[in-house]
PDB file of C-alpha atoms in Angstrom:
ATOM      1  CA  MET K   1     -75.177 -60.362  17.067  1.00 39.00           C
ATOM      2  CA  LEU K   2     -74.841 -60.700  13.326  1.00 40.00           C
ATOM      3  CA  ILE K   3     -76.322 -57.774  11.403  1.00 39.00           C
ATOM      4  CA  GLY K   4     -75.954 -58.975   7.805  1.00 44.00           C
ATOM      5  CA  LEU K   5     -73.308 -58.799   5.127  1.00 49.00           C
ATOM      6  CA  VAL K   6     -72.565 -55.507   3.421  1.00 47.00           C
ATOM      7  CA  ILE K   7     -73.699 -55.382  -0.213  1.00 45.00           C
ATOM      8  CA  SER K   8     -70.897 -54.384  -2.595  1.00 50.00           C
ATOM      9  CA  GLU K   9     -71.128 -51.800  -5.343  1.00 54.00           C
ATOM     10  CA  GLU K  10     -72.957 -52.620  -8.567  1.00 59.00           C
ATOM     11  CA  PRO K  11     -71.146 -55.263 -10.669  1.00 58.00           C
ATOM     12  CA  LEU K  12     -69.994 -54.528 -14.215  1.00 54.00           C
ATOM     13  CA  GLU K  13     -72.867 -56.527 -15.697  1.00 53.00           C
ATOM     14  CA  GLU K  14     -76.022 -58.180 -14.393  1.00 54.00           C
ATOM     15  CA  ARG K  15     -75.085 -61.481 -12.807  1.00 55.00           C
ATOM     16  CA  SER K  16     -76.740 -64.683 -13.849  1.00 56.00           C
ATOM     17  CA  LYS K  17     -77.040 -67.336 -11.185  1.00 60.00           C
ATOM     18  CA  GLY K  18     -73.902 -69.383 -10.834  1.00 74.00           C
ATOM     19  CA  VAL K  19     -72.375 -71.660  -8.225  1.00 82.00           C
ATOM     20  CA  GLN K  20     -73.571 -70.464  -4.819  1.00 87.00           C
ATOM     21  CA  PHE K  21     -72.379 -71.675  -1.414  1.00 91.00           C
ATOM     22  CA  ASN K  22     -73.736 -70.608   1.985  1.00 94.00           C
ATOM     23  CA  TYR K  23     -72.490 -71.712   5.398  1.00 96.00           C
ATOM     24  CA  GLU K  24     -73.660 -70.600   8.848  1.00 96.00           C
ATOM     25  CA  ASP K  25     -72.637 -71.837  12.278  1.00 95.00           C
ATOM     26  CA  SER K  26     -73.336 -71.023  15.907  1.00 97.00           C
ATOM     27  CA  VAL K  27     -71.101 -72.486  18.616  1.00 97.00           C
ATOM     28  CA  SER K  28     -71.217 -72.149  22.398  1.00 98.00           C
ATOM     29  CA  GLY K  29     -69.409 -74.334  24.922  1.00 96.00           C
ATOM     30  CA  ASN K  30     -66.292 -75.275  26.887  1.00 94.00           C
ATOM     31  CA  GLY K  31     -63.407 -77.552  25.982  1.00 93.00           C
ATOM     32  CA  ASN K  32     -60.845 -77.772  23.195  1.00 94.00           C
ATOM     33  CA  PHE K  33     -61.726 -76.385  19.754  1.00 95.00           C
ATOM     34  CA  VAL K  34     -60.124 -76.146  16.310  1.00 96.00           C
ATOM     35  CA  SER K  35     -61.645 -74.707  13.127  1.00 96.00           C
ATOM     36  CA  HIS K  36     -60.308 -74.291   9.575  1.00 96.00           C
ATOM     37  CA  ASN K  37     -62.313 -72.776   6.700  1.00 96.00           C
ATOM     38  CA  GLU K  38     -60.825 -72.249   3.248  1.00 95.00           C
ATOM     39  CA  ILE K  39     -62.560 -71.334  -0.011  1.00 94.00           C
ATOM     40  CA  ALA K  40     -61.587 -69.996  -3.467  1.00 91.00           C
ATOM     41  CA  THR K  41     -63.346 -69.053  -6.697  1.00 87.00           C
ATOM     42  CA  GLN K  42     -61.790 -68.708 -10.152  1.00 78.00           C
ATOM     43  CA  VAL K  43     -62.258 -65.882 -12.659  1.00 72.00           C
ATOM     44  CA  PRO K  44     -60.271 -65.369 -15.914  1.00 64.00           C
ATOM     45  CA  HIS K  45     -57.480 -62.844 -15.485  1.00 59.00           C
ATOM     46  CA  ASP K  46     -57.964 -59.455 -17.119  1.00 55.00           C
ATOM     47  CA  ASP K  47     -54.475 -59.814 -18.609  1.00 55.00           C
ATOM     48  CA  GLY K  48     -54.630 -62.525 -21.277  1.00 51.00           C
ATOM     49  CA  HIS K  49     -50.889 -63.122 -21.002  1.00 48.00           C
ATOM     50  CA  ARG K  50     -51.363 -64.645 -17.542  1.00 52.00           C
ATOM     51  CA  ASP K  51     -51.452 -68.426 -17.314  1.00 49.00           C
ATOM     52  CA  ARG K  52     -53.267 -68.545 -13.976  1.00 51.00           C
ATOM     53  CA  PHE K  53     -56.790 -67.512 -13.118  1.00 60.00           C
ATOM     54  CA  ALA K  54     -57.476 -64.363 -11.101  1.00 66.00           C
ATOM     55  CA  ASP K  55     -58.619 -66.255  -8.031  1.00 84.00           C
ATOM     56  CA  VAL K  56     -60.322 -64.711  -5.028  1.00 91.00           C
ATOM     57  CA  TYR K  57     -59.511 -66.566  -1.816  1.00 94.00           C
ATOM     58  CA  LEU K  58     -60.465 -66.613   1.868  1.00 97.00           C
ATOM     59  CA  GLN K  59     -59.025 -68.537   4.818  1.00 97.00           C
ATOM     60  CA  LYS K  60     -60.144 -68.593   8.474  1.00 97.00           C
ATOM     61  CA  LYS K  61     -58.555 -70.485  11.367  1.00 97.00           C
ATOM     62  CA  GLY K  62     -59.130 -70.653  15.104  1.00 97.00           C
ATOM     63  CA  HIS K  63     -58.108 -72.848  18.040  1.00 97.00           C
ATOM     64  CA  GLY K  64     -57.773 -72.929  21.801  1.00 97.00           C
ATOM     65  CA  SER K  65     -58.822 -74.421  25.117  1.00 97.00           C
ATOM     66  CA  GLY K  66     -61.553 -72.875  27.254  1.00 96.00           C
ATOM     67  CA  SER K  67     -64.896 -71.308  26.381  1.00 97.00           C
ATOM     68  CA  ILE K  68     -66.122 -70.150  22.985  1.00 97.00           C
ATOM     69  CA  GLU K  69     -69.171 -68.275  21.720  1.00 98.00           C
ATOM     70  CA  ARG K  70     -69.220 -67.834  17.955  1.00 97.00           C
ATOM     71  CA  GLU K  71     -71.635 -66.933  15.169  1.00 97.00           C
ATOM     72  CA  SER K  72     -70.397 -67.040  11.598  1.00 96.00           C
ATOM     73  CA  ILE K  73     -71.670 -66.648   8.032  1.00 96.00           C
ATOM     74  CA  LEU K  74     -69.663 -67.603   4.943  1.00 96.00           C
ATOM     75  CA  ILE K  75     -70.900 -67.180   1.368  1.00 94.00           C
ATOM     76  CA  SER K  76     -69.399 -67.557  -2.101  1.00 92.00           C
ATOM     77  CA  ASN K  77     -70.763 -66.959  -5.584  1.00 89.00           C
ATOM     78  CA  GLU K  78     -69.026 -67.946  -8.810  1.00 85.00           C
ATOM     79  CA  SER K  79     -70.190 -67.642 -12.422  1.00 76.00           C
ATOM     80  CA  LEU K  80     -71.245 -70.865 -14.099  1.00 58.00           C
ATOM     81  CA  ILE K  81     -69.629 -69.996 -17.440  1.00 57.00           C
ATOM     82  CA  ASN K  82     -66.855 -72.338 -18.575  1.00 50.00           C
ATOM     83  CA  GLN K  83     -63.761 -70.587 -17.241  1.00 47.00           C
ATOM     84  CA  THR K  84     -61.500 -71.893 -20.042  1.00 51.00           C
ATOM     85  CA  ASN K  85     -63.734 -70.627 -22.875  1.00 52.00           C
ATOM     86  CA  PRO K  86     -61.857 -67.815 -24.737  1.00 55.00           C
ATOM     87  CA  ASP K  87     -65.148 -66.409 -26.071  1.00 55.00           C
ATOM     88  CA  MET K  88     -66.688 -65.750 -22.662  1.00 54.00           C
ATOM     89  CA  ILE K  89     -68.336 -62.402 -22.118  1.00 63.00           C
ATOM     90  CA  TYR K  90     -68.669 -62.006 -18.345  1.00 71.00           C
ATOM     91  CA  ALA K  91     -67.497 -63.862 -15.269  1.00 76.00           C
ATOM     92  CA  PHE K  92     -67.328 -63.088 -11.564  1.00 84.00           C
ATOM     93  CA  GLY K  93     -66.202 -64.456  -8.217  1.00 88.00           C
ATOM     94  CA  LEU K  94     -67.255 -63.309  -4.740  1.00 92.00           C
ATOM     95  CA  ILE K  95     -66.438 -64.537  -1.229  1.00 95.00           C
ATOM     96  CA  ALA K  96     -67.630 -62.856   1.982  1.00 96.00           C
ATOM     97  CA  THR K  97     -67.685 -63.693   5.676  1.00 97.00           C
ATOM     98  CA  LEU K  98     -69.103 -62.153   8.840  1.00 97.00           C
ATOM     99  CA  ASP K  99     -67.906 -63.323  12.278  1.00 96.00           C
ATOM    100  CA  SER K 100     -68.753 -62.523  15.880  1.00 97.00           C
ATOM    101  CA  ASN K 101     -66.426 -64.446  18.169  1.00 97.00           C
ATOM    102  CA  ARG K 102     -65.527 -64.512  21.882  1.00 98.00           C
ATOM    103  CA  MET K 103     -62.955 -66.958  23.277  1.00 98.00           C
ATOM    104  CA  VAL K 104     -61.622 -67.223  26.842  1.00 98.00           C
ATOM    105  CA  TYR K 105     -58.625 -69.420  27.628  1.00 97.00           C
ATOM    106  CA  ASN K 106     -58.959 -72.047  30.369  1.00 95.00           C
ATOM    107  CA  PRO K 107     -57.140 -75.420  30.639  1.00 93.00           C
ATOM    108  CA  TYR K 108     -59.564 -78.314  30.240  1.00 88.00           C
ATOM    109  CA  ASN K 109     -59.376 -81.906  31.499  1.00 88.00           C
ATOM    110  CA  MET K 110     -61.453 -84.683  29.933  1.00 86.00           C
ATOM    111  CA  SER K 111     -61.713 -88.428  30.626  1.00 86.00           C
ATOM    112  CA  VAL K 112     -61.911 -90.633  27.526  1.00 84.00           C
ATOM    113  CA  GLY K 113     -63.302 -94.160  27.321  1.00 86.00           C
ATOM    114  CA  ARG K 114     -63.169 -96.767  30.108  1.00 86.00           C
ATOM    115  CA  GLY K 115     -59.502 -97.687  30.113  1.00 86.00           C
ATOM    116  CA  TYR K 116     -56.251 -95.841  30.740  1.00 88.00           C
ATOM    117  CA  TYR K 117     -57.561 -92.351  29.965  1.00 86.00           C
ATOM    118  CA  ALA K 118     -60.685 -92.859  32.055  1.00 86.00           C
ATOM    119  CA  VAL K 119     -58.595 -92.520  35.211  1.00 86.00           C
ATOM    120  CA  ARG K 120     -55.903 -90.341  33.632  1.00 88.00           C
ATOM    121  CA  PRO K 121     -57.814 -87.474  31.986  1.00 89.00           C
ATOM    122  CA  LEU K 122     -56.422 -85.752  28.934  1.00 87.00           C
ATOM    123  CA  ASN K 123     -55.275 -82.194  29.568  1.00 90.00           C
ATOM    124  CA  PHE K 124     -56.019 -79.600  26.880  1.00 89.00           C
ATOM    125  CA  ASN K 125     -53.923 -76.516  27.517  1.00 93.00           C
ATOM    126  CA  SER K 126     -53.756 -74.463  24.313  1.00 95.00           C
ATOM    127  CA  LEU K 127     -53.642 -70.676  24.330  1.00 97.00           C
ATOM    128  CA  LEU K 128     -56.006 -68.989  21.884  1.00 98.00           C
ATOM    129  CA  GLY K 129     -55.279 -68.378  18.215  1.00 98.00           C
ATOM    130  CA  ASP K 130     -57.308 -66.793  15.423  1.00 98.00           C
ATOM    131  CA  LYS K 131     -56.528 -65.892  11.793  1.00 98.00           C
ATOM    132  CA  SER K 132     -58.388 -64.433   8.792  1.00 98.00           C
ATOM    133  CA  LEU K 133     -56.863 -63.927   5.333  1.00 98.00           C
ATOM    134  CA  ILE K 134     -58.242 -62.765   1.974  1.00 98.00           C
ATOM    135  CA  LYS K 135     -56.447 -62.608  -1.389  1.00 95.00           C
ATOM    136  CA  ASN K 136     -57.414 -60.990  -4.672  1.00 94.00           C
ATOM    137  CA  TYR K 137     -55.046 -62.107  -7.425  1.00 88.00           C
ATOM    138  CA  ALA K 138     -56.443 -59.675 -10.017  1.00 87.00           C
ATOM    139  CA  SER K 139     -55.328 -56.639  -7.988  1.00 89.00           C
ATOM    140  CA  GLU K 140     -52.419 -58.478  -6.308  1.00 89.00           C
ATOM    141  CA  THR K 141     -53.943 -57.673  -2.919  1.00 94.00           C
ATOM    142  CA  SER K 142     -53.924 -59.513   0.397  1.00 96.00           C
ATOM    143  CA  MET K 143     -55.414 -58.483   3.757  1.00 98.00           C
ATOM    144  CA  ASP K 144     -55.032 -60.413   6.978  1.00 98.00           C
ATOM    145  CA  GLN K 145     -55.363 -60.378  10.746  1.00 98.00           C
ATOM    146  CA  GLU K 146     -53.883 -62.908  13.158  1.00 98.00           C
ATOM    147  CA  THR K 147     -53.912 -63.312  16.944  1.00 98.00           C
ATOM    148  CA  ARG K 148     -51.712 -65.829  18.794  1.00 98.00           C
ATOM    149  CA  TYR K 149     -51.038 -66.986  22.356  1.00 97.00           C
ATOM    150  CA  ALA K 150     -53.932 -64.932  23.769  1.00 98.00           C
ATOM    151  CA  ARG K 151     -55.982 -65.490  26.909  1.00 98.00           C
ATOM    152  CA  ILE K 152     -59.085 -63.615  25.726  1.00 98.00           C
ATOM    153  CA  ILE K 153     -60.179 -62.716  22.176  1.00 98.00           C
ATOM    154  CA  ASN K 154     -63.263 -60.666  21.315  1.00 98.00           C
ATOM    155  CA  LYS K 155     -63.638 -60.201  17.566  1.00 98.00           C
ATOM    156  CA  ASN K 156     -66.151 -58.827  15.063  1.00 98.00           C
ATOM    157  CA  LEU K 157     -65.043 -59.225  11.460  1.00 98.00           C
ATOM    158  CA  LEU K 158     -66.444 -58.426   8.028  1.00 97.00           C
ATOM    159  CA  ALA K 159     -64.300 -59.534   5.074  1.00 98.00           C
ATOM    160  CA  GLN K 160     -65.159 -59.561   1.387  1.00 96.00           C
ATOM    161  CA  VAL K 161     -63.136 -60.235  -1.772  1.00 96.00           C
ATOM    162  CA  GLU K 162     -64.570 -59.921  -5.277  1.00 93.00           C
ATOM    163  CA  TYR K 163     -63.565 -59.734  -8.935  1.00 89.00           C
ATOM    164  CA  ASP K 164     -65.673 -59.003 -12.029  1.00 85.00           C
ATOM    165  CA  HIS K 165     -64.306 -59.735 -15.521  1.00 77.00           C
ATOM    166  CA  TYR K 166     -65.973 -58.355 -18.657  1.00 72.00           C
ATOM    167  CA  ASN K 167     -64.951 -58.660 -22.322  1.00 69.00           C
ATOM    168  CA  ASP K 168     -67.363 -57.510 -25.030  1.00 61.00           C
ATOM    169  CA  THR K 169     -65.513 -58.602 -28.180  1.00 55.00           C
ATOM    170  CA  ASP K 170     -61.972 -59.491 -29.222  1.00 56.00           C
ATOM    171  CA  GLU K 171     -61.534 -55.995 -30.698  1.00 53.00           C
ATOM    172  CA  MET K 172     -62.345 -54.170 -27.466  1.00 60.00           C
ATOM    173  CA  PRO K 173     -60.134 -54.140 -24.359  1.00 64.00           C
ATOM    174  CA  SER K 174     -61.153 -56.443 -21.551  1.00 71.00           C
ATOM    175  CA  LYS K 175     -61.909 -54.808 -18.237  1.00 79.00           C
ATOM    176  CA  GLY K 176     -62.266 -55.893 -14.654  1.00 83.00           C
ATOM    177  CA  LEU K 177     -63.141 -54.552 -11.223  1.00 89.00           C
ATOM    178  CA  ALA K 178     -61.374 -55.947  -8.149  1.00 92.00           C
ATOM    179  CA  ARG K 179     -62.642 -55.235  -4.628  1.00 94.00           C
ATOM    180  CA  SER K 180     -61.105 -56.243  -1.292  1.00 96.00           C
ATOM    181  CA  LEU K 181     -62.495 -55.272   2.113  1.00 97.00           C
ATOM    182  CA  MET K 182     -61.707 -56.155   5.729  1.00 98.00           C
ATOM    183  CA  ASN K 183     -63.330 -54.406   8.705  1.00 98.00           C
ATOM    184  CA  LEU K 184     -62.152 -55.529  12.135  1.00 98.00           C
ATOM    185  CA  GLU K 185     -63.055 -54.710  15.747  1.00 98.00           C
ATOM    186  CA  MET K 186     -61.060 -56.786  18.202  1.00 98.00           C
ATOM    187  CA  GLY K 187     -59.991 -56.950  21.831  1.00 98.00           C
ATOM    188  CA  VAL K 188     -56.943 -59.034  22.806  1.00 98.00           C
ATOM    189  CA  THR K 189     -55.864 -59.878  26.353  1.00 98.00           C
ATOM    190  CA  SER K 190     -52.270 -61.019  26.972  1.00 98.00           C
ATOM    191  CA  GLY K 191     -51.478 -62.071  23.416  1.00 98.00           C
ATOM    192  CA  THR K 192     -49.920 -61.020  20.119  1.00 98.00           C
ATOM    193  CA  ALA K 193     -51.919 -59.476  17.282  1.00 98.00           C
ATOM    194  CA  ARG K 194     -51.069 -58.599  13.704  1.00 98.00           C
ATOM    195  CA  ILE K 195     -52.906 -56.591  11.024  1.00 98.00           C
ATOM    196  CA  GLY K 196     -51.520 -56.457   7.498  1.00 97.00           C
ATOM    197  CA  MET K 197     -52.170 -55.534   3.875  1.00 97.00           C
ATOM    198  CA  LEU K 198     -50.089 -55.838   0.702  1.00 95.00           C
ATOM    199  CA  GLN K 199     -50.957 -54.514  -2.753  1.00 94.00           C
ATOM    200  CA  GLY K 200     -48.526 -55.156  -5.589  1.00 87.00           C
ATOM    201  CA  ASN K 201     -47.429 -52.713  -8.278  1.00 81.00           C
ATOM    202  CA  ILE K 202     -49.527 -53.828 -11.242  1.00 71.00           C
ATOM    203  CA  SER K 203     -47.808 -51.328 -13.566  1.00 66.00           C
ATOM    204  CA  LEU K 204     -44.667 -53.482 -13.395  1.00 59.00           C
ATOM    205  CA  ASP K 205     -46.450 -56.635 -14.555  1.00 55.00           C
ATOM    206  CA  ALA K 206     -45.874 -55.866 -18.219  1.00 50.00           C
ATOM    207  CA  LEU K 207     -42.150 -56.235 -17.579  1.00 50.00           C
ATOM    208  CA  ASP K 208     -42.486 -59.493 -15.652  1.00 57.00           C
ATOM    209  CA  PRO K 209     -45.979 -61.010 -15.117  1.00 53.00           C
ATOM    210  CA  ASP K 210     -44.584 -63.486 -12.584  1.00 56.00           C
ATOM    211  CA  ARG K 211     -42.941 -60.834 -10.405  1.00 59.00           C
ATOM    212  CA  SER K 212     -43.748 -61.064  -6.698  1.00 58.00           C
ATOM    213  CA  ALA K 213     -46.081 -58.457  -5.205  1.00 63.00           C
ATOM    214  CA  TRP K 214     -43.317 -57.739  -2.668  1.00 64.00           C
ATOM    215  CA  TYR K 215     -41.274 -56.045  -5.444  1.00 72.00           C
ATOM    216  CA  LYS K 216     -41.939 -52.310  -5.087  1.00 81.00           C
ATOM    217  CA  PRO K 217     -45.533 -52.729  -3.817  1.00 86.00           C
ATOM    218  CA  ASN K 218     -48.006 -49.861  -3.924  1.00 91.00           C
ATOM    219  CA  ILE K 219     -49.330 -50.456  -0.389  1.00 94.00           C
ATOM    220  CA  ILE K 220     -47.812 -52.108   2.682  1.00 95.00           C
ATOM    221  CA  ILE K 221     -49.531 -52.180   6.081  1.00 96.00           C
ATOM    222  CA  ASP K 222     -47.761 -54.216   8.746  1.00 96.00           C
ATOM    223  CA  GLU K 223     -48.759 -53.737  12.403  1.00 97.00           C
ATOM    224  CA  ASP K 224     -47.793 -55.965  15.342  1.00 98.00           C
ATOM    225  CA  TYR K 225     -48.966 -55.722  18.955  1.00 98.00           C
ATOM    226  CA  THR K 226     -47.985 -57.708  22.051  1.00 98.00           C
ATOM    227  CA  GLY K 227     -49.939 -57.355  25.280  1.00 98.00           C
ATOM    228  CA  THR K 228     -53.533 -56.220  25.870  1.00 98.00           C
ATOM    229  CA  PHE K 229     -55.163 -54.048  23.204  1.00 97.00           C
ATOM    230  CA  ASN K 230     -58.428 -52.901  21.655  1.00 98.00           C
ATOM    231  CA  LEU K 231     -58.036 -52.685  17.870  1.00 97.00           C
ATOM    232  CA  THR K 232     -60.260 -51.216  15.155  1.00 97.00           C
ATOM    233  CA  SER K 233     -59.218 -51.444  11.523  1.00 97.00           C
ATOM    234  CA  LYS K 234     -61.008 -50.768   8.219  1.00 97.00           C
ATOM    235  CA  MET K 235     -59.338 -51.605   4.897  1.00 97.00           C
ATOM    236  CA  ASN K 236     -61.107 -51.200   1.549  1.00 97.00           C
ATOM    237  CA  LEU K 237     -59.533 -51.271  -1.932  1.00 96.00           C
ATOM    238  CA  THR K 238     -61.461 -51.004  -5.221  1.00 94.00           C
ATOM    239  CA  LEU K 239     -59.312 -51.198  -8.340  1.00 92.00           C
ATOM    240  CA  PRO K 240     -60.581 -50.907 -11.957  1.00 90.00           C
ATOM    241  CA  LEU K 241     -58.535 -52.979 -14.400  1.00 82.00           C
ATOM    242  CA  SER K 242     -58.278 -52.683 -18.177  1.00 75.00           C
ATOM    243  CA  THR K 243     -56.105 -54.326 -20.816  1.00 65.00           C
ATOM    244  CA  VAL K 244     -55.677 -52.763 -24.264  1.00 54.00           C
ATOM    245  CA  VAL K 245     -54.275 -55.072 -26.937  1.00 52.00           C
ATOM    246  CA  ASP K 246     -52.471 -53.284 -29.781  1.00 51.00           C
ATOM    247  CA  ASP K 247     -53.586 -54.409 -33.228  1.00 50.00           C
ATOM    248  CA  ASP K 248     -51.293 -54.734 -36.250  1.00 48.00           C
ATOM    249  CA  SER K 249     -52.882 -54.898 -39.696  1.00 44.00           C
ATOM    250  CA  TRP K 250     -50.098 -57.203 -40.966  1.00 44.00           C
ATOM    251  CA  LEU K 251     -49.763 -60.613 -39.297  1.00 44.00           C
ATOM    252  CA  PRO K 252     -51.287 -59.430 -35.985  1.00 48.00           C
ATOM    253  CA  CYS K 253     -50.811 -62.841 -34.395  1.00 50.00           C
ATOM    254  CA  CYS K 254     -47.045 -62.711 -34.786  1.00 51.00           C
ATOM    255  CA  SER K 255     -46.030 -59.019 -34.770  1.00 50.00           C
ATOM    256  CA  GLY K 256     -45.174 -59.073 -31.093  1.00 53.00           C
ATOM    257  CA  GLY K 257     -43.579 -62.503 -31.034  1.00 57.00           C
ATOM    258  CA  TRP K 258     -44.604 -65.683 -29.242  1.00 58.00           C
ATOM    259  CA  THR K 259     -44.499 -64.144 -25.768  1.00 58.00           C
ATOM    260  CA  ASP K 260     -46.958 -61.408 -26.821  1.00 57.00           C
ATOM    261  CA  LEU K 261     -49.704 -63.847 -27.827  1.00 60.00           C
ATOM    262  CA  MET K 262     -52.737 -64.269 -25.593  1.00 58.00           C
ATOM    263  CA  ASN K 263     -53.068 -67.690 -23.965  1.00 59.00           C
ATOM    264  CA  PRO K 264     -56.198 -68.634 -25.985  1.00 58.00           C
ATOM    265  CA  ASP K 265     -54.275 -67.909 -29.222  1.00 60.00           C
ATOM    266  CA  LYS K 266     -51.351 -70.114 -28.154  1.00 63.00           C
ATOM    267  CA  LYS K 267     -53.574 -73.156 -27.771  1.00 58.00           C
ATOM    268  CA  GLY K 268     -53.965 -73.557 -31.540  1.00 59.00           C
ATOM    269  CA  PHE K 269     -50.255 -74.261 -32.003  1.00 64.00           C
ATOM    270  CA  GLY K 270     -50.213 -77.472 -29.960  1.00 60.00           C
ATOM    271  CA  ALA K 271     -48.782 -78.445 -26.582  1.00 60.00           C
ATOM    272  CA  ASP K 272     -45.136 -78.497 -27.745  1.00 59.00           C
ATOM    273  CA  ALA K 273     -45.045 -74.999 -29.229  1.00 63.00           C
ATOM    274  CA  ASN K 274     -44.226 -73.287 -25.931  1.00 62.00           C
ATOM    275  CA  GLU K 275     -41.213 -75.552 -25.414  1.00 58.00           C
ATOM    276  CA  ILE K 276     -39.915 -74.703 -28.895  1.00 56.00           C
ATOM    277  CA  PHE K 277     -40.080 -70.946 -28.339  1.00 58.00           C
ATOM    278  CA  ASN K 278     -38.521 -71.389 -24.874  1.00 58.00           C
ATOM    279  CA  CYS K 279     -35.609 -73.236 -26.518  1.00 54.00           C
ATOM    280  CA  ILE K 280     -36.591 -76.495 -24.812  1.00 52.00           C
ATOM    281  CA  CYS K 281     -36.890 -79.230 -27.418  1.00 52.00           C
ATOM    282  CA  PRO K 282     -39.900 -81.558 -26.994  1.00 50.00           C
ATOM    283  CA  LYS K 283     -39.048 -85.195 -26.362  1.00 54.00           C
ATOM    284  CA  GLY K 284     -40.404 -86.232 -29.752  1.00 52.00           C
ATOM    285  CA  LEU K 285     -38.018 -83.912 -31.601  1.00 49.00           C
ATOM    286  CA  ILE K 286     -35.022 -85.085 -29.575  1.00 48.00           C
ATOM    287  CA  LYS K 287     -35.694 -88.699 -30.517  1.00 51.00           C
ATOM    288  CA  ALA K 288     -36.050 -87.730 -34.174  1.00 48.00           C
TER     289      ALA K 288
END
């Protein structure tokens, strides 16, 4: 039975109503089943040198043949402020899900229509599979669980991923708070199960913002099981983020070079400026 989503810690600032999405389902029956849920919200990255947004992301998948009893809640909340506005003060993104799921494998035959397949029933014979994945790009964190080729799966899952971004003025450092949580209770019969977590080394981002989180990560959890197991796992990471921009009283926009400019400041130079500083001549200049 669902008992309600856990409420996270207090956000950095009071949240105005934004884009809200709520989804609930309850499924009970026998046959062949496939489900795929995927959702993301976008929040400006705490590091202004990043081109991409600090997305929070959730994915859920499940499939099999046999019986299924499932109750699920999925919610998301995203600030309504224009995400590309460089003068924004506060933005947030939150995704959370709560699942209670029992699946039992059993091959299933079904007649279709009145022709060929009416007398030659279709045979559905898929072992059970289940996957949940969350990503928090601000803290370079991912958490996941996956079960494959199982005959019975009993699962209770709470997963939540959240990022708050706050910037008072251009003179003050921007700050953020990234939270990622996955609590899992699961029983697997005759299958394979995996539980994992990866958290990148954010201190290395100043050297290379595009570096993979697999390069000297802070946290790696990688567990694999094959057979029949009862598994309980609780993962929770809260990471405060802050970016201090050094100020130079003389030509502050250029003292650190083109690569040191914040993305909002680069926009005023036109679309071709980046290609010039990357030593890639724009097409218009080549023709000239």
